[in-house]
Coordinates of C-alpha atoms and ligand atoms in Angstrom, one line a residue:
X3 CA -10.6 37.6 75.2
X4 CA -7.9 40.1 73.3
X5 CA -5.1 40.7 74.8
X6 CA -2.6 43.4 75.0
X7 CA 0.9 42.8 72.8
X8 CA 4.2 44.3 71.1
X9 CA 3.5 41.7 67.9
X10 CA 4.0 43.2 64.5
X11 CA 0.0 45.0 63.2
X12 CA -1.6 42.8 61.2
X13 CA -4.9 43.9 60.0
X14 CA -7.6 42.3 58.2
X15 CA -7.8 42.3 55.1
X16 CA -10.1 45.1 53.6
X17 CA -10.6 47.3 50.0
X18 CA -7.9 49.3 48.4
X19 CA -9.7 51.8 47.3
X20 CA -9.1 55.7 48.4
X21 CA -10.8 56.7 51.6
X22 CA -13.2 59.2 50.1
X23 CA -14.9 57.1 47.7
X24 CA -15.1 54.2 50.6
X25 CA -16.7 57.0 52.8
X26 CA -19.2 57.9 50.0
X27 CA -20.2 54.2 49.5
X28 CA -20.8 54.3 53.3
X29 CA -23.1 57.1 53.3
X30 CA -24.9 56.2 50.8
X31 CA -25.6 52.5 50.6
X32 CA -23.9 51.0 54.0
X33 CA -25.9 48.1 54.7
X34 CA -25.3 46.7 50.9
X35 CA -21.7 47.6 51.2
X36 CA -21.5 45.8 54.6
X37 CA -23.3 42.5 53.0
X38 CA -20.9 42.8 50.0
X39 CA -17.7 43.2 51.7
X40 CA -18.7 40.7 54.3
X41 CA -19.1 38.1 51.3
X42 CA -15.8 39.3 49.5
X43 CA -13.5 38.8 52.9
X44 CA -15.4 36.4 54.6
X45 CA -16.9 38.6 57.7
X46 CA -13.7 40.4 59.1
X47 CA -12.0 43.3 57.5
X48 CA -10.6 46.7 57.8
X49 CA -12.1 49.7 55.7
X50 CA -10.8 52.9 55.8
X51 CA -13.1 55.7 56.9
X52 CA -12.9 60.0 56.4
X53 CA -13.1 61.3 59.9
X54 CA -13.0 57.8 61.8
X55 CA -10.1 56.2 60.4
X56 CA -9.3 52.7 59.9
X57 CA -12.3 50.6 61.3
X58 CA -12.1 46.5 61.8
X59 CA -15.5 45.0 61.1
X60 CA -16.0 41.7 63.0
X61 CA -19.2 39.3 63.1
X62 CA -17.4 36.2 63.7
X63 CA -19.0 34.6 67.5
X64 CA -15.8 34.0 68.8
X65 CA -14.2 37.2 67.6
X66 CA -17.1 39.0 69.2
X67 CA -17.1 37.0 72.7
X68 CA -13.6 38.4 72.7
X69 CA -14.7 41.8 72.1
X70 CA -17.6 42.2 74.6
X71 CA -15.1 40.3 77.5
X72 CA -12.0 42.5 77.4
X73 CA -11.2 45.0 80.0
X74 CA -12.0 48.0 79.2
X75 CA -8.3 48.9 79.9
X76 CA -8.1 47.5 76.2
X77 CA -11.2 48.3 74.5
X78 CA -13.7 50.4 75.1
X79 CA -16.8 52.3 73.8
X80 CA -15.5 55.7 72.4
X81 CA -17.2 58.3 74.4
X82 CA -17.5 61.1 71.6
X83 CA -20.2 58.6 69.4
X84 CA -23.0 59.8 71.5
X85 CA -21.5 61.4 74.6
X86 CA -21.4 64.6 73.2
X87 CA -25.0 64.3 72.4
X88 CA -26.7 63.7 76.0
X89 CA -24.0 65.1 77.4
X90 CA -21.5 64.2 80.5
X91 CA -24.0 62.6 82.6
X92 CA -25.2 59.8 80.0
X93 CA -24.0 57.0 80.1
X94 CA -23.0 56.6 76.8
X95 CA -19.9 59.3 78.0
X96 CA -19.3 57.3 80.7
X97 CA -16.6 54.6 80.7
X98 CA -14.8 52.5 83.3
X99 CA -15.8 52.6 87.0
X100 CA -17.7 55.4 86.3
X101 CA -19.6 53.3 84.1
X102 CA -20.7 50.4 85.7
X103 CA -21.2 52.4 88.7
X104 CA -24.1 54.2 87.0
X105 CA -25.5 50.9 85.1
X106 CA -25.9 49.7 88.6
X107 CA -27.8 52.5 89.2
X108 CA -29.8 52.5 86.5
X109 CA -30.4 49.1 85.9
X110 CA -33.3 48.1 88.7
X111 CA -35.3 50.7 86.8
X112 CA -36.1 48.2 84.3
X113 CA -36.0 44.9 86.0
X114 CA -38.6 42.1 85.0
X115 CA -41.1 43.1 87.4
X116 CA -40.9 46.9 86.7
X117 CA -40.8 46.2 83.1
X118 CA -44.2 44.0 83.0
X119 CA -46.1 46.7 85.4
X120 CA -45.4 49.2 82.2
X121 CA -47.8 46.6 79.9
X122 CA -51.1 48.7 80.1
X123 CA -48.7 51.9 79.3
X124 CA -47.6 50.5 75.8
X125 CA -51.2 49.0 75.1
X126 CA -53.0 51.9 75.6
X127 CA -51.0 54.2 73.8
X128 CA -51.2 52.0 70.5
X129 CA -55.1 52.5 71.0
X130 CA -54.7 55.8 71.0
X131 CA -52.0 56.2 67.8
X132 CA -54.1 53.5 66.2
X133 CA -57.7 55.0 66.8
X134 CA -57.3 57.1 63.5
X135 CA -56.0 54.9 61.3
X136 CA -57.9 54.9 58.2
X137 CA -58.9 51.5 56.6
X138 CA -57.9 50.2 53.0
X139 CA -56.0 53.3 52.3
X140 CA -52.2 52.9 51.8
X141 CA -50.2 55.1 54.8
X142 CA -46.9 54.9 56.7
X143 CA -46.9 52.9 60.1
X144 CA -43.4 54.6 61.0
X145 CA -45.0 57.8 62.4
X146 CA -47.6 55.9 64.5
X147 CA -45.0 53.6 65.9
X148 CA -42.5 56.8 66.6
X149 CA -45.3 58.4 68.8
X150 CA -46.1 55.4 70.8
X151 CA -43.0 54.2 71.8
X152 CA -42.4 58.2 72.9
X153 CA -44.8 58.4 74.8
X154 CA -45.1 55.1 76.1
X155 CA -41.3 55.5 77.3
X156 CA -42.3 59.0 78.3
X157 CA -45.0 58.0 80.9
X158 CA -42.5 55.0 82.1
X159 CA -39.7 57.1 83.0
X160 CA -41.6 60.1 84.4
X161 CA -44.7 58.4 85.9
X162 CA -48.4 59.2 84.4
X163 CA -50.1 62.2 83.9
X164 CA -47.1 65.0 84.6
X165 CA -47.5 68.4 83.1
X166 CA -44.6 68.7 82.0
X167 CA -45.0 66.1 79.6
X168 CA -46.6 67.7 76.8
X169 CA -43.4 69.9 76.3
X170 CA -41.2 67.0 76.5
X171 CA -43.5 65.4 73.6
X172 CA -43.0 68.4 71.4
X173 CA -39.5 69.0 71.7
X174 CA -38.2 65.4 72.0
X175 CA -38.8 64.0 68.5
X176 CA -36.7 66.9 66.9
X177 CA -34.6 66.8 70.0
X178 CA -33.6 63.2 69.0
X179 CA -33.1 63.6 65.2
X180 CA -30.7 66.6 66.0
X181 CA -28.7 65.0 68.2
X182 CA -28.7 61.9 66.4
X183 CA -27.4 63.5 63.7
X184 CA -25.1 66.4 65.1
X185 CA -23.5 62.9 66.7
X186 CA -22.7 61.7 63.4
X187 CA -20.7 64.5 62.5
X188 CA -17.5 66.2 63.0
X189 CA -17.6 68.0 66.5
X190 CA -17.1 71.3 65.0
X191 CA -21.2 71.1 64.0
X192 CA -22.4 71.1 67.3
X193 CA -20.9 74.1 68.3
X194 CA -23.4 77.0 68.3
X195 CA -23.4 79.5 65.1
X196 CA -27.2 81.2 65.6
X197 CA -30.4 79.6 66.1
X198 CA -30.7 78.0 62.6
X199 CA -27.4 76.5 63.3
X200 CA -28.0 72.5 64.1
X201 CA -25.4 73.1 66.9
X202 CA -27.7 76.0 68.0
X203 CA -30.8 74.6 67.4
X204 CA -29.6 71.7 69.7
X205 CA -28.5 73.8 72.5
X206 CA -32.2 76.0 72.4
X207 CA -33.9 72.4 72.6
X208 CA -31.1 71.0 75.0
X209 CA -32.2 73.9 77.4
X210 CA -35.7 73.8 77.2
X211 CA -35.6 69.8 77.8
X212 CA -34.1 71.1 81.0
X213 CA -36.4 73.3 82.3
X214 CA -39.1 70.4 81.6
X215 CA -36.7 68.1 83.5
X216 CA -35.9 70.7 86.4
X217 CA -40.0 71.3 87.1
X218 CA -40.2 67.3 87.0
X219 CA -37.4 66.5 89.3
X220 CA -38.8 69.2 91.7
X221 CA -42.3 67.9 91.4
X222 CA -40.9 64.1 92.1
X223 CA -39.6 65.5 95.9
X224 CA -42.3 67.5 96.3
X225 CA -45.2 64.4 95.9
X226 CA -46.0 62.8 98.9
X227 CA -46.1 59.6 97.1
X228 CA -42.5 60.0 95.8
X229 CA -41.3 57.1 98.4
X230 CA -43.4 54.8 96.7
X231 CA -43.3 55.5 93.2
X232 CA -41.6 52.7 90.8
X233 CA -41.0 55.0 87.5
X234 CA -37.6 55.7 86.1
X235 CA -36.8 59.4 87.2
X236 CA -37.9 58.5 90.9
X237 CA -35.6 55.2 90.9
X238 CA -33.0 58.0 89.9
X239 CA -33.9 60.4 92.4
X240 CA -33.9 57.7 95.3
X241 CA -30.7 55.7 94.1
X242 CA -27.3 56.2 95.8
X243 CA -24.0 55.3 94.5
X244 CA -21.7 53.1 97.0
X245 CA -20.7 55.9 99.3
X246 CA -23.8 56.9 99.9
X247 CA -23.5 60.2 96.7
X248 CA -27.0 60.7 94.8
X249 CA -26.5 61.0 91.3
X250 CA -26.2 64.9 90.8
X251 CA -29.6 66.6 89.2
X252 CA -28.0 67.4 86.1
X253 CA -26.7 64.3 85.7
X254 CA -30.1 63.0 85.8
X255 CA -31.3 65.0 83.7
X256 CA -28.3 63.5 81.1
X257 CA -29.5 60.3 81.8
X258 CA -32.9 60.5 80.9
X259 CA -32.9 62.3 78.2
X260 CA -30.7 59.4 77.1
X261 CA -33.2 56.9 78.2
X262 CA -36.5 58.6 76.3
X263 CA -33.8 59.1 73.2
X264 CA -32.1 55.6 73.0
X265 CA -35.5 53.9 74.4
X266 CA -38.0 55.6 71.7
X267 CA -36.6 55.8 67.8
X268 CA -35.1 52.2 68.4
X269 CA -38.1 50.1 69.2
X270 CA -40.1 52.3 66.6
X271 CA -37.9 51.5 63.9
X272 CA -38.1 47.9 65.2
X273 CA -42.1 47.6 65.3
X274 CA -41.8 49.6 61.9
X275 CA -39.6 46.6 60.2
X276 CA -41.9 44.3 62.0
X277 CA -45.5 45.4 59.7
X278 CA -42.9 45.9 56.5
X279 CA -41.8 42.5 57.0
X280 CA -45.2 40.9 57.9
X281 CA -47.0 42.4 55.2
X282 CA -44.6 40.3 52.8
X283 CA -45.0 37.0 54.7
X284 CA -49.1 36.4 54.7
X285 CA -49.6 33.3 55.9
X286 CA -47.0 34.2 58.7
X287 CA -49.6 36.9 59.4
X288 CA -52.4 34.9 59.8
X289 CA -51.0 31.9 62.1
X290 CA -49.8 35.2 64.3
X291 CA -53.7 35.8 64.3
X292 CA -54.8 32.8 65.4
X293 CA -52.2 32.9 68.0
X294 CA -53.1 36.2 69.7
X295 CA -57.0 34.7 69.0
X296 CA -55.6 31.4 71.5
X297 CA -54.0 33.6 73.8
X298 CA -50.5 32.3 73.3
X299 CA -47.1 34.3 72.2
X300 CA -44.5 31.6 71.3
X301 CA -44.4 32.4 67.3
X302 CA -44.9 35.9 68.1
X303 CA -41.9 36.0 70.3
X304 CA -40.1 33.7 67.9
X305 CA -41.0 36.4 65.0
X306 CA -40.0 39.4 66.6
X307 CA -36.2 37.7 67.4
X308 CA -36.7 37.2 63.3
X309 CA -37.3 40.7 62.3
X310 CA -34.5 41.6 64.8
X311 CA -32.0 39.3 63.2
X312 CA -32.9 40.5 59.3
X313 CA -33.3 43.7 60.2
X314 CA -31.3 44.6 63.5
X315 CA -31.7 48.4 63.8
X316 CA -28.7 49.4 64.9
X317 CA -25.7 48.6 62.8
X318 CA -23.3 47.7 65.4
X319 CA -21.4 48.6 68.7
X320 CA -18.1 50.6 68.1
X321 CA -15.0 50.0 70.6
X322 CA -11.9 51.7 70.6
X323 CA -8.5 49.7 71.0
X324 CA -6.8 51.5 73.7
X325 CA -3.2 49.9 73.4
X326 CA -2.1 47.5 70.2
X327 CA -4.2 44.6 71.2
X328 CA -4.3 40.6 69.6
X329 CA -7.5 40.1 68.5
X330 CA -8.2 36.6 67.1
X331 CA -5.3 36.0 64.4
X332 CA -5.4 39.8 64.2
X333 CA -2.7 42.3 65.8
X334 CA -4.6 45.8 65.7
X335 CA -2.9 49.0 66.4
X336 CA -3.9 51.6 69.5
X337 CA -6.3 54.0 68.0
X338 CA -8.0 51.7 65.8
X339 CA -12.2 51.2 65.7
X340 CA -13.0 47.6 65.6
X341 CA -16.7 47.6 65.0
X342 CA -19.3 44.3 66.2
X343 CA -21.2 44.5 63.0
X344 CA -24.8 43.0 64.0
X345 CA -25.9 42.7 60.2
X346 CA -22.8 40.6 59.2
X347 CA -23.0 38.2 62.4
X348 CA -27.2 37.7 61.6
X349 CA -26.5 37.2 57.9
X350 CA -23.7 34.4 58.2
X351 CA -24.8 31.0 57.1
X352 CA -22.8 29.3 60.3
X353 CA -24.9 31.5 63.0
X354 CA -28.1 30.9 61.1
X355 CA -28.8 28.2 57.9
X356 CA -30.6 29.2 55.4
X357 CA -29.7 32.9 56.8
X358 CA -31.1 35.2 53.9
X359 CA -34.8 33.5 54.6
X360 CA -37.4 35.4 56.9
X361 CA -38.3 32.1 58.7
X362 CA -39.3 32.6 62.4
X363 CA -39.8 29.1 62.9
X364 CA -36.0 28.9 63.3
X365 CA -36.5 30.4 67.3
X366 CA -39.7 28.0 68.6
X367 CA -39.0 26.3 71.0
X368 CA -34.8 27.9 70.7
X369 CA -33.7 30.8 72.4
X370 CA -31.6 33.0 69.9
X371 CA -27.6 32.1 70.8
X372 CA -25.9 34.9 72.7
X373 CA -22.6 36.9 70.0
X374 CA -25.0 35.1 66.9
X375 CA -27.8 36.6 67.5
X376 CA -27.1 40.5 68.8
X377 CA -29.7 42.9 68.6
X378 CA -28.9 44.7 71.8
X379 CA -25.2 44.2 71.9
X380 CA -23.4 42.7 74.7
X381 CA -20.6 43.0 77.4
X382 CA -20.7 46.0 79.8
X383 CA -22.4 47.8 77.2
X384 CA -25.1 45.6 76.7
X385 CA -28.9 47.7 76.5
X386 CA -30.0 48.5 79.5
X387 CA -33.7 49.0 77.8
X388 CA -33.4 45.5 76.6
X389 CA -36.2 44.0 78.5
X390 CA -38.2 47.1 77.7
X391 CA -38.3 46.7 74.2
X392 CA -39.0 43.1 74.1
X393 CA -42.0 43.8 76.4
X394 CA -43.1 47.1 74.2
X395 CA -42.5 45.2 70.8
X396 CA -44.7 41.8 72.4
X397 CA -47.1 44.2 73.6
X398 CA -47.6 46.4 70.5
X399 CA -48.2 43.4 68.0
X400 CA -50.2 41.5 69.8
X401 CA -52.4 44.7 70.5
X402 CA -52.1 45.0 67.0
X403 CA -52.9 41.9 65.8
X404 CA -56.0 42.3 67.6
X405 CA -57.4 45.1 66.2
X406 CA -56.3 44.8 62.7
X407 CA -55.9 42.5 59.9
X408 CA -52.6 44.0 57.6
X409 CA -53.0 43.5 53.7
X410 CA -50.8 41.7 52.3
X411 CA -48.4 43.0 49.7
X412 CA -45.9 41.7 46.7
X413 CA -44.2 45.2 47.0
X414 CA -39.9 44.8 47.0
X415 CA -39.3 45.1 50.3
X416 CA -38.5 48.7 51.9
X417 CA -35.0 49.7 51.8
X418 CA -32.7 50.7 54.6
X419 CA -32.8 54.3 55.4
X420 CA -30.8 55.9 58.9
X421 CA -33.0 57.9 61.0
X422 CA -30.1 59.1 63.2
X423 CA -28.7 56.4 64.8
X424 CA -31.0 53.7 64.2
X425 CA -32.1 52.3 61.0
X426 CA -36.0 52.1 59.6
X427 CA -37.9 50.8 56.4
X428 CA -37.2 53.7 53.7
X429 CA -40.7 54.1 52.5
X430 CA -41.9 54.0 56.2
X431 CA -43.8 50.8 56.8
X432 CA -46.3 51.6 54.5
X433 CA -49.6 49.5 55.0
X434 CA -53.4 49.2 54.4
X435 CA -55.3 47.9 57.5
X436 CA -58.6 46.8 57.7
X437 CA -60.2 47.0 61.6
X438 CA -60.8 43.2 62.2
X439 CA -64.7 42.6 63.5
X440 CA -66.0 39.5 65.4
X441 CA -67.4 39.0 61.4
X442 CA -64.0 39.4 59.8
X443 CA -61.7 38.0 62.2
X444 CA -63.1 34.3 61.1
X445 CA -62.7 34.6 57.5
X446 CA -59.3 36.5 57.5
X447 CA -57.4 34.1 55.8
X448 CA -59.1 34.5 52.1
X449 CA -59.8 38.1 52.9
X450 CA -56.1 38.6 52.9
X451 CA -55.6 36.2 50.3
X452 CA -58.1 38.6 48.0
X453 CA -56.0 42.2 49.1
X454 CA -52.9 40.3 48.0
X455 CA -51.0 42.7 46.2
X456 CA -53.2 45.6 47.1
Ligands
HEM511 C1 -35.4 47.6 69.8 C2 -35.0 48.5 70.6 C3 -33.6 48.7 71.0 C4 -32.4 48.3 70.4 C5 -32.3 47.5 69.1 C6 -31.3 48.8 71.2 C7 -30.0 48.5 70.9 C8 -28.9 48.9 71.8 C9 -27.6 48.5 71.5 C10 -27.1 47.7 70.4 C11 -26.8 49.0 72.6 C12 -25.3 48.8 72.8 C13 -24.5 49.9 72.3 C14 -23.0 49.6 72.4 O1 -22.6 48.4 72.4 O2 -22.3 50.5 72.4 C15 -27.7 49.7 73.4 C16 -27.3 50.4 74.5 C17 -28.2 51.1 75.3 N1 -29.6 51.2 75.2 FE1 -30.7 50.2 73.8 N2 -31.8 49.4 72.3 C18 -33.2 49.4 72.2 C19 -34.1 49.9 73.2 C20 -33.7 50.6 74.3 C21 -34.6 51.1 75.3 C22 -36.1 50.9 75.3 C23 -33.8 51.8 76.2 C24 -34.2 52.5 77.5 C25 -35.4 52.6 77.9 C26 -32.4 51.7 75.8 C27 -31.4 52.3 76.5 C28 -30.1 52.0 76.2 C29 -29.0 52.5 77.0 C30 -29.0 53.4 78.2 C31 -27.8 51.9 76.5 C32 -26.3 52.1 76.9 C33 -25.9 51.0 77.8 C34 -24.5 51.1 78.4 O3 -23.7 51.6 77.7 O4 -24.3 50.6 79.5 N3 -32.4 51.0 74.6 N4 -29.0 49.6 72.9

């Protein structure tokens, strides 16, 4: 673990070039930069960032076990990432105390058992998103994936078949982006300057989110069934902190729009990697078939921990040095970022031979190695929404597995592109799907192998 100290800084080493042009390399291309810098210095170094300063970039396991178990009286999350975003109630503005009293809170909402009742949710939404999908046509999968996850996260946390819902599904998806991106920038752009403002649009969707979640909290106490209901906003409503407190309403309110925000774009981006990736790995494709045919889920658990590791959709999990802390062989000074960067750790030959291959035989019959393999982060950080992803992501390929054979393509892969805060296929999962018949299912192997390239 790091450890406070009065040593001499001594940062990583990092490039010399001036700040500006290493922020406008960032911008524009940061998961190449990453891959390159991480090959020039070995996987830690310091780069030197407009607005955020000097930022360590770490991916080494032990280096990263350190990270996620110091006190937070050292390091910790800073609160103005996404804070300012949700607002004071989420628990991305929360640190400390304050902070693992609310993940207590919050976490029994998506405990195993929870989580596996929500199954039928996320199937029968990608039925519905999938029902129109037209066959042997080229289109993007992105979109689809974006509206399921919403609204399977959507029924999750507020229960099934709320009014209120439909105006959360309008407003959320633009609710997200802005914040997202507002988030991103310096704080002076979230400030309100008129409605076409992005700090002022924010604030007009910010408010009408809360009158959605003000008429569901009311309708939560007011159903007779409330004492037994199991979704999110009800475990919120019922839970009480240590001395017996509720959480307030508009801290609940926080929270959950954290929840559907963090809990939707994520695992979209995620399934939407999944099809880019599939598509380019055919015969992957078709033992996944024949799996979901046999009823089993090994390689298709084994291939979703693959697309998570060569494409991990969010870049990383930023900490903030508190005091001048020793870090490794690494003396960093108060003030300083030090960033876990997932895309370095996945890519390094130690955590995974042969790393720059898409090969998910590497996770049968082997669990992925916790601060190797880091999708979701770790420490008190760690996502709470973990187990809900997995679920959602098994769910949603096998589902569509079943229902569709994907042509294969010899298209370059898609490139990165940030939605916001996570990161999805640039050209948006595009795919041609064919509906899969008791008649086609048999012979799918040399159907695909005659789309190839289409
Ligand atoms: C593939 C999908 C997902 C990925 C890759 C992902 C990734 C992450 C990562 C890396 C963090 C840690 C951030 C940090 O270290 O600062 C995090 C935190 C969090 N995630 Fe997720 N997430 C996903 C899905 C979800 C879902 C479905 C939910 C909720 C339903 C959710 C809710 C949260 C929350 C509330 C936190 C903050 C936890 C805390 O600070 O205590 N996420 N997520």
């Amino acid at each position: 673990m790091a450890t406070a100290t009065t040593e001499p800084v001594r940062l990583p080493p990092g490039p010399r070039i001036p700040k500006i042009v290493q922020g406008i390399a960032f911008l524009t291309a940061q998961c190449e930069v990453v891959s390159v810098l991480g090959r020039r210095y070995g996987g830690t170094f310091t780069i030197n960032l407009p607005i955020f300063g000097k930022t360590v970039f770490v991916s080494d396991a032990l280096l990263i076990k350190d990270i996620f178990s110091t006190s937070d009286d050292l390091i910790e999350r800073p609160t103005n990432v996404l804070g300012p975003a949700f607002g004071p109630g989420s628990t991305f503005s929360l640190t400390g105390k304050e902070h693992l009293k609310r993940r207590k809170l919050v976490l029994p909402a998506f405990h195993g058992k929870v989580v596996r009742s929500y199954e039928h949710i996320v199937e029968e939404e990608v039925m519905n998103e999938t029902a129109n999908w037209p066959e042997g046509r080229e289109f993007e999968t992105l979109e689809t994936m974006a509206r399921l996850t919403l609204n399977s996260i959507l029924r999750a946390v507020f229960g099934e078949g709320r009014q209120a819902l439909d105006e959360l599904r309008s407003i959320m998806p633009a609710l997200v982006t802005l914040a997202s991106f507002v988030s991103q920038m310096p704080s002076i752009v979230a400030r309100d300057f008129g409605r076409w403002s992005p700090g002022g649009r924010l604030l007009r969707l910010r408010s009408r989110f809360d009158t959605a979640i003000d008429s569901l909290i009311a309708d939560a106490r007011a159903d007779p069934a409330f004492e037994e209901r199991s979704d999110v906003l009800a475990v919120l409503l019922k839970a009480r902190y240590e001395n017996g407190e509720p959480i307030s309403d508009r801290h609940i309110a926080d929270e959950l729009l954290t929840l559907v925000a963090a809990g939707h774009e994520t695992t979209a981006a995620q399934l939407a990697w999944t099809v880019e990736r599939l598509r380019r790995h055919p015969e992957l494709m078709s033992r996944l078939a024949d799996e979901v045919d046999a009823g089993g889920s090994e390689l298709r658990q084994a291939t979703i921990f693959e697309v998570q590791r060569t494409r991990p959709n969010i870049e990383g999990s930023i900490r903030c040095a508190k005091e001048r802390i020793r870090l490794g062989d690494w003396v960093i000074p108060a003030g300083t970022n030090v960033t876990v960067n997932f895309q370095l750790a996945h890519e390094s030959e130690e955590n995974f031979p042969d790393a720059a291959s898409f090969n998910p035989d590497r996770f049968l019959g082997a669990s992925p190695k916790p601060f190797r393999w880091l999708p979701y982060g770790g420490g008190v950080n760690r996502c709470v929404g973990a187990g809900f992803a997995a679920m959602e992501m098994d769910v949603a390929l096998r589902t569509l597995l079943r229902e569709f054979r994907f042509a294969p393509t010899d298209a370059p892969g898609e490139r990165h592109h940030y939605r916001g805060v996570s990161i999805a296929p640039a050209r948006g999962a595009r795919a041609v799907v064919y509906r899969r018949t008791a008649a086609t299912s048999g012979d799918r192997v040399s159907a695909s192998a005659a789309d190839h390239g289409s």
